[in-house]
Every structure is written in structure tokens, then in C-alpha cells.
mmCIF file of C-alpha atoms in Angstrom:
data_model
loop_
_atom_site.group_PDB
_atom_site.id
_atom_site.type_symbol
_atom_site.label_atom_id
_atom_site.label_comp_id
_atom_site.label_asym_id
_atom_site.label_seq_id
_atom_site.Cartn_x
_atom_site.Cartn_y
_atom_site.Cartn_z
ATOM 1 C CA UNK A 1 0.000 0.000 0.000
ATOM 2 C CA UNK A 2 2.850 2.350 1.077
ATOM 3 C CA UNK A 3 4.575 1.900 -2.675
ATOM 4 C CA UNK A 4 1.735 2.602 -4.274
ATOM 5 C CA UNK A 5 0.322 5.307 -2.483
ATOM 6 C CA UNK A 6 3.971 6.848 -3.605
ATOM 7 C CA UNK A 7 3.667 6.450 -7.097
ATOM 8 C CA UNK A 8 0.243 7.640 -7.746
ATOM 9 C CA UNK A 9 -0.008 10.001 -4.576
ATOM 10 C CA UNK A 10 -3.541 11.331 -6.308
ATOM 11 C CA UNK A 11 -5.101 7.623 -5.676
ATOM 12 C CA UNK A 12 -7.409 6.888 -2.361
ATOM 13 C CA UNK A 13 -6.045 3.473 -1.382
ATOM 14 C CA UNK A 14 -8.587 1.720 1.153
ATOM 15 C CA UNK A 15 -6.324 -1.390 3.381
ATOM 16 C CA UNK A 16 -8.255 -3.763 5.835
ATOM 17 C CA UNK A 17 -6.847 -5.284 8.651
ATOM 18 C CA UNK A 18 -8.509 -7.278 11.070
ATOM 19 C CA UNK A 19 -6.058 -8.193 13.682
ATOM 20 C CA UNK A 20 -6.047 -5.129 16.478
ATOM 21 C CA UNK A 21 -1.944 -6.028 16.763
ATOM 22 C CA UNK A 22 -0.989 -5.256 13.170
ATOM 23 C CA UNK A 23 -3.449 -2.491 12.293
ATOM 24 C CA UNK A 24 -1.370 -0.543 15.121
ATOM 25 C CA UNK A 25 2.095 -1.273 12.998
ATOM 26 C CA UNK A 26 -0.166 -0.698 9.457
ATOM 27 C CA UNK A 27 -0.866 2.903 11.389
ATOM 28 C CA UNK A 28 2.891 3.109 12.844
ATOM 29 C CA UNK A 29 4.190 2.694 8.936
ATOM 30 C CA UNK A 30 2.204 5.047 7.462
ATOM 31 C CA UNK A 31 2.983 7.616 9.357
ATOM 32 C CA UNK A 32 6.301 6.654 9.805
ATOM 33 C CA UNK A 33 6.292 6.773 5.481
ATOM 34 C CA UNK A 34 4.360 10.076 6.155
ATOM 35 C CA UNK A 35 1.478 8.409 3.312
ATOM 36 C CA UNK A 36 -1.909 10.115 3.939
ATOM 37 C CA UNK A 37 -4.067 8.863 0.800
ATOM 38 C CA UNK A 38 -3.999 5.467 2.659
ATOM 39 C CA UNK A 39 -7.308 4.958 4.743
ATOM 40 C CA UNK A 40 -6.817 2.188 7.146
ATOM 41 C CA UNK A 41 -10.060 0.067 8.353
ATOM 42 C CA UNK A 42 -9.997 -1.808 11.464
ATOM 43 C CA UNK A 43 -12.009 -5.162 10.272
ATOM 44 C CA UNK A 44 -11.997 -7.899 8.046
ATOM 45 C CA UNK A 45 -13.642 -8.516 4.701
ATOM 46 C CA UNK A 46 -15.949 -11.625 4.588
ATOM 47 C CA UNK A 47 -18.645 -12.887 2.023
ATOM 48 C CA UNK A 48 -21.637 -11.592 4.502
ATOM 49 C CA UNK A 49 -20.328 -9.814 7.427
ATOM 50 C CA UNK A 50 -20.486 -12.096 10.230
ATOM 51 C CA UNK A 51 -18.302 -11.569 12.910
ATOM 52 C CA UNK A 52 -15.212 -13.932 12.429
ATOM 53 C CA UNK A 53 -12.780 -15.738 14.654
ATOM 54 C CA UNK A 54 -9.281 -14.852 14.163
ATOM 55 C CA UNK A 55 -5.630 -16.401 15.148
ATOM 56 C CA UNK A 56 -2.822 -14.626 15.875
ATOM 57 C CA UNK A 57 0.672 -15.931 15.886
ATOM 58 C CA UNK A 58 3.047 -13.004 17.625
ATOM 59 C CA UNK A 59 6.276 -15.050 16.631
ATOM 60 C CA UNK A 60 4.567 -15.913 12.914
ATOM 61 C CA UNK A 61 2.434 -12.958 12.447
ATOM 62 C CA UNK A 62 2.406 -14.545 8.474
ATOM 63 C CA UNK A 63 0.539 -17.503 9.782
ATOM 64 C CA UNK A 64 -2.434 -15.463 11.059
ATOM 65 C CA UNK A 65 -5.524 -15.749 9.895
ATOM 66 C CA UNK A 66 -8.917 -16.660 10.207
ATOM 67 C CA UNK A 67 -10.799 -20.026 11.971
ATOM 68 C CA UNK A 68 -9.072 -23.052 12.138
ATOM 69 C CA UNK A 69 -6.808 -22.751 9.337
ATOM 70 C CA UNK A 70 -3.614 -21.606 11.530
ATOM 71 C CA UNK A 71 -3.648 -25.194 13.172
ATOM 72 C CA UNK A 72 -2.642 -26.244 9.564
ATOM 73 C CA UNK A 73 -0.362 -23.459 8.715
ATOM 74 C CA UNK A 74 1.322 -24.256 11.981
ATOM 75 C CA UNK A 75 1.709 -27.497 11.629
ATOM 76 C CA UNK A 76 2.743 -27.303 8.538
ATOM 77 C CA UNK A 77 5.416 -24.879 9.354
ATOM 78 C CA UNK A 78 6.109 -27.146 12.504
ATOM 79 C CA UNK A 79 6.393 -30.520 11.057
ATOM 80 C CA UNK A 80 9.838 -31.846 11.333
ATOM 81 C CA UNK A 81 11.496 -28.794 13.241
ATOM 82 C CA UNK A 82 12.021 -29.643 17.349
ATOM 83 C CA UNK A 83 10.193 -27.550 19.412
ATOM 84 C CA UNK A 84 7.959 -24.977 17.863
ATOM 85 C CA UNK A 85 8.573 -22.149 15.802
ATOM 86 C CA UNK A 86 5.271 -20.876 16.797
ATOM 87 C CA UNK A 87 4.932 -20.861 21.027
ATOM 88 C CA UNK A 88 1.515 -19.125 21.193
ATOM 89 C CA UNK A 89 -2.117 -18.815 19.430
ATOM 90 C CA UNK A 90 -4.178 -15.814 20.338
ATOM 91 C CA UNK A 91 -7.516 -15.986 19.216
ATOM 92 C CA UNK A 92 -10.031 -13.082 19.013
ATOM 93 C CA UNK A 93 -13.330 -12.052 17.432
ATOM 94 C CA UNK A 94 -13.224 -9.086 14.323
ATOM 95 C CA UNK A 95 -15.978 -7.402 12.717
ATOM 96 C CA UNK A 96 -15.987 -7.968 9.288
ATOM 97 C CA UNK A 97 -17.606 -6.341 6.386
ATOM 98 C CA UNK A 98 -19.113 -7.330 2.849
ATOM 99 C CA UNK A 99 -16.869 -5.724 -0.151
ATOM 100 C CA UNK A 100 -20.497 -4.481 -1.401
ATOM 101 C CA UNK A 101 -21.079 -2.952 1.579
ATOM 102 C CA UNK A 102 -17.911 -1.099 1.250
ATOM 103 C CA UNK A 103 -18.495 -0.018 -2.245
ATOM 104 C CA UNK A 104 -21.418 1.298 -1.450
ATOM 105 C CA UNK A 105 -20.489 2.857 1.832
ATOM 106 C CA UNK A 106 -17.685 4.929 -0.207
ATOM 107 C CA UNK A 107 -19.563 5.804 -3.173
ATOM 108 C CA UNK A 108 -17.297 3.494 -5.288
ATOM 109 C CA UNK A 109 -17.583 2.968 -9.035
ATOM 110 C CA UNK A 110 -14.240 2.153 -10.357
ATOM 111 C CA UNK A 111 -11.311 0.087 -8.691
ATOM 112 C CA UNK A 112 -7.834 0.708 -10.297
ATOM 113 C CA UNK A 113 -6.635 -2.623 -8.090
ATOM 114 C CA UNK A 114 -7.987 -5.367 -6.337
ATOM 115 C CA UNK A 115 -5.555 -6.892 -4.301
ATOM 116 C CA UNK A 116 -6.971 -9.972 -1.873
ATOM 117 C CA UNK A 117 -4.342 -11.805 0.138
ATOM 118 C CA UNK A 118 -6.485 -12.766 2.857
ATOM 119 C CA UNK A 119 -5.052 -16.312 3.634
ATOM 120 C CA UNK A 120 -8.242 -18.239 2.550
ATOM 121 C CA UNK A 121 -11.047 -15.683 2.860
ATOM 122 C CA UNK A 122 -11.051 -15.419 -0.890
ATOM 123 C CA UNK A 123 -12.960 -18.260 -1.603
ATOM 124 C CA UNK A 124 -16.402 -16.153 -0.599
ATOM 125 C CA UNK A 125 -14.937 -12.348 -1.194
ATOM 126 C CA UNK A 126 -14.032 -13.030 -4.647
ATOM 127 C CA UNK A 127 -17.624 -14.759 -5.950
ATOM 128 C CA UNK A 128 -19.431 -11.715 -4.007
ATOM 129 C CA UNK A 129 -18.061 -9.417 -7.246
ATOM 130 C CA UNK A 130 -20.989 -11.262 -8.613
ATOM 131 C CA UNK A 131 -23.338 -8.967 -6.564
ATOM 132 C CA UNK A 132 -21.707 -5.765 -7.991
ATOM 133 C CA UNK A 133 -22.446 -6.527 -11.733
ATOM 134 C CA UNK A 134 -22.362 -3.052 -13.872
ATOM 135 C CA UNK A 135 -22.230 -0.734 -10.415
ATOM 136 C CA UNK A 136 -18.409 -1.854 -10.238
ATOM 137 C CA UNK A 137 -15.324 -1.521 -12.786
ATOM 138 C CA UNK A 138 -12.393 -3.658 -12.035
ATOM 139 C CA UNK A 139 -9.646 -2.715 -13.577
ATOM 140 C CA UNK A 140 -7.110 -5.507 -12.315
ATOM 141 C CA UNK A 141 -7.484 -8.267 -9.672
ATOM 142 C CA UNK A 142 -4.623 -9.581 -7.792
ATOM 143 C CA UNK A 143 -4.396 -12.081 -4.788
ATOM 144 C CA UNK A 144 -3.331 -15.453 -3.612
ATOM 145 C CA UNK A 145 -5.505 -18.653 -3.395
ATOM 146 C CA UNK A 146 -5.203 -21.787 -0.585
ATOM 147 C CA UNK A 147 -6.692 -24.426 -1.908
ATOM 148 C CA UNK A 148 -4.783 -26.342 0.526
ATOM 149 C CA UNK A 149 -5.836 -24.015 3.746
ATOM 150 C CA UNK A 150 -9.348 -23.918 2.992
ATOM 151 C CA UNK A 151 -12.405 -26.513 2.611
ATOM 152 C CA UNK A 152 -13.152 -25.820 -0.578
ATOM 153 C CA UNK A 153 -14.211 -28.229 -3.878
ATOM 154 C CA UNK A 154 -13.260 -28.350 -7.463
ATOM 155 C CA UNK A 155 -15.931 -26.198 -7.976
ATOM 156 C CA UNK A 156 -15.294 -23.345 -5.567
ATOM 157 C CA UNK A 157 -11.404 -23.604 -6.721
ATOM 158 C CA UNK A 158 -12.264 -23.041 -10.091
ATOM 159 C CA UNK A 159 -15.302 -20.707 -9.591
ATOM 160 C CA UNK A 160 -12.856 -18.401 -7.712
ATOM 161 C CA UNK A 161 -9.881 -18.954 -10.000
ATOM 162 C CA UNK A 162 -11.946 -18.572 -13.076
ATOM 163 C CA UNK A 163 -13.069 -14.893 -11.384
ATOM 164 C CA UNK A 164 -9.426 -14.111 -11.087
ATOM 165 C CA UNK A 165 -7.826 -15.093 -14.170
ATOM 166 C CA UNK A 166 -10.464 -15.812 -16.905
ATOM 167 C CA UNK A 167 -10.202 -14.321 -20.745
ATOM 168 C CA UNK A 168 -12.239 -12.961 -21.809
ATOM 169 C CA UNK A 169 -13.221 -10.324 -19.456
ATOM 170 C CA UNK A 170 -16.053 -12.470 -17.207
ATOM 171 C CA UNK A 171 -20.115 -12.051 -17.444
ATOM 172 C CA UNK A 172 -20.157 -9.854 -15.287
ATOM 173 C CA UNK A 173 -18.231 -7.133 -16.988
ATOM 174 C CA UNK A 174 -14.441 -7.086 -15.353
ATOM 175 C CA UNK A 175 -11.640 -7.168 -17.652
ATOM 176 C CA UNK A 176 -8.979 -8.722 -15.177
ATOM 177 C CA UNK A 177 -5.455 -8.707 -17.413
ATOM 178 C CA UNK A 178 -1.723 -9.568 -16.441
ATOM 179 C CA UNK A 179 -3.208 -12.704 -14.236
ATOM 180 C CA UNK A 180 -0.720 -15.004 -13.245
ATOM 181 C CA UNK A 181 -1.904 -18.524 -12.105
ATOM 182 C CA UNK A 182 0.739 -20.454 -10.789
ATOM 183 C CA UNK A 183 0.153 -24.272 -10.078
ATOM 184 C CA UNK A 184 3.910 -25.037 -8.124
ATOM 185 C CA UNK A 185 2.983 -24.559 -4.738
ATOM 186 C CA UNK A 186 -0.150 -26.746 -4.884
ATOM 187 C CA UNK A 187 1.057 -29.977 -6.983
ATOM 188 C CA UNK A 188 -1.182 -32.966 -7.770
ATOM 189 C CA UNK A 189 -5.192 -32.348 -7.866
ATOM 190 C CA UNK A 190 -4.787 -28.278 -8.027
ATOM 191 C CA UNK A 191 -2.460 -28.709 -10.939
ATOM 192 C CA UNK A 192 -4.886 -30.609 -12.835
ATOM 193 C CA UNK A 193 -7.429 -28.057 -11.449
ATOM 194 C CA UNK A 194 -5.804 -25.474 -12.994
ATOM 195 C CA UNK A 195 -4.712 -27.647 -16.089
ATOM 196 C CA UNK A 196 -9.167 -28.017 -16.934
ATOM 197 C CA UNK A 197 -8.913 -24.203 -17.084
ATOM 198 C CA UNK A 198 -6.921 -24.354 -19.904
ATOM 199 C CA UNK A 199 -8.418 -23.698 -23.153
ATOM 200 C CA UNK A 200 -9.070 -26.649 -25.728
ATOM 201 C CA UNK A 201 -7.421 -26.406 -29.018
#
């Protein structure tokens, strides 16, 4: 957010956090970088604004993230290391907000950027674009997906991925360009996921 608010200082740049610990450093770096066209929201982003349980790793803040997904991020990380690399869990509960509610709380009509890396939450922000059909221009969507963090099926994997990175622009209007879709960190059934995607010659 901070390099970007540099290079097009003219740009209102909207960043949600939902963990209380690293919205205070999001609010010590900006004003640290002296950025002001950064507004900084205190919440999460979810596909219909329920409150949601968080996890908090203070060693790992990396691994943080929503519901029960840590354990496996944490295990993961854990698994052949002795000891722990992370020694505590803090869980909490965040309000969270619907990205239509948010367009429509800001007047929005046009995003420059949609950047998601939410460590899973993608899988119902993403397909909730859906409800913004021809009040919403996306220029370019960016983000991460964890197929492997989140219970999701084929279909949801390739609804979401198809909402990413499809060409054409998608039915419902947003022209999403420069999409990279990498398979290499999620081998075997994602790759072949991703491999259906492809188009038939």
C-alpha cells in the first residue's frame, strides 16, 4: 500500500486489517512513510459480514488468519522442526464487512486494483463481485488462493480462479489482465485443477 500510495499520490487506497496487533504497525508505517491517501479500516472482509474468529501468531504474524486454518499453517510450518517455531495462538473475534457494503459505503464505481491476500477468505470475497455486476469496474485483480488451507471443492477452486484469471473479461463485466496462475505450490489435484482451465485447441 505504502509503494503505491507513492507512485500515484492522487489515488485513495482503502487497506483492511482485522487483527487489532498489526493495524497498530499498518498505522505506525504510514505515518512513519508520512502516506496520507492510505485509509486504514480496522475489520476484516468476509462474504456476509459475520463476525469472524481470528488467530494470531506473535512469533509468525504470516501464519495469522482466520478459523481453524492456523492449526494447519502451523503445523505445517512445525512438522519436522524440534520444538515450535510458533509458542503461542491468540484468538479473538473481528468485525468484518461485505466488499459491497464497502463499495457502497464509499460511493465506489471504479477500482484501479484489487488486491486480496487474505489467507483463505477469498474463496467467498471473490464470488461476491458477482453482486456488484455493472455498479463496479475492475480494472485488475490480484491475490493469492489456498486451496490447501481452505475446505473448498473443485468447484469453488475453479469458480474463484476462473473470477481471477479468466479471458475474456467475465459475465459480469471485469476485464482482469496480467493474471498469473501459478500451479507449483499446490502440486497434484490443483495442478490438474488449474490444467481443466486451460483452453481446448
Amino acid at each position: 500500500a505504502i509503494m503505491l500510495a507513492r507512485l500515484y499520490p492522487k489515488t485513495t487506497i482503502h487497506v483492511f486489517e482485522a487483527i487489532p496487533q498489526l493495524f497498530r504497525y499498518l498505522l505506525w508505517n504510514l505515518q512513519l512513510n508520512n502516506v496520507t491517501n492510505v485509509r486504514a479500516h480496522s475489520s476484516a472482509v468476509s462474504g456476509d459480514g459475520r463476525p469472524l474468529q481470528m488467530s494470531y501468531t506473535p512469533k509468525s504474524p504470516y501464519l495469522s488468519g482466520s478459523g481453524r486454518e492456523v492449526a494447519k499453517r502451523v503445523a505445517m510450518v512445525n512438522k519436522g522442526k524440534k520444538g515450535t517455531m510458533v509458542a503461542k495462538v491468540q484468538r479473538l473475534v473481528v468485525h468484518s464487512h461485505t466488499l459491497p457494503a464497502i463499495v457502497s459505503a464509499y460511493g465506489l464505481r471504479e477500482l484501479a486494483l484489487l488486491k486480496i491476500d487474505c489467507e483463505g477468505c477469498e474463496w467467498e470475497v471473490i464470488p461476491s463481485l458477482d453482486q456488484l455486476e455493472g455498479s463496479l469496474k475492475v480494472h485488475h485483480i490480484v491475490g493469492e488462493v489456498h486451496p490447501l488451507l481452505c475446505h473448498s471443492s473443485q468447484d469453488m477452486f475453479q469458480a474463484t480462479i476462473q473470477r481471477m484469471c479468466s479471458q475474456p473479461p467475465l459475465k459480469w463485466g471485469h476485464a482482469v489482465q496480467n493474471c498469473d496462475c501459478c500451479p507449483v505450490f499446490y502440486p497434484g489435484q490443483v495442478g490438474k485443477w488449474l490444467a481443466a482451465l486451460q483452453p481446448k485447441q
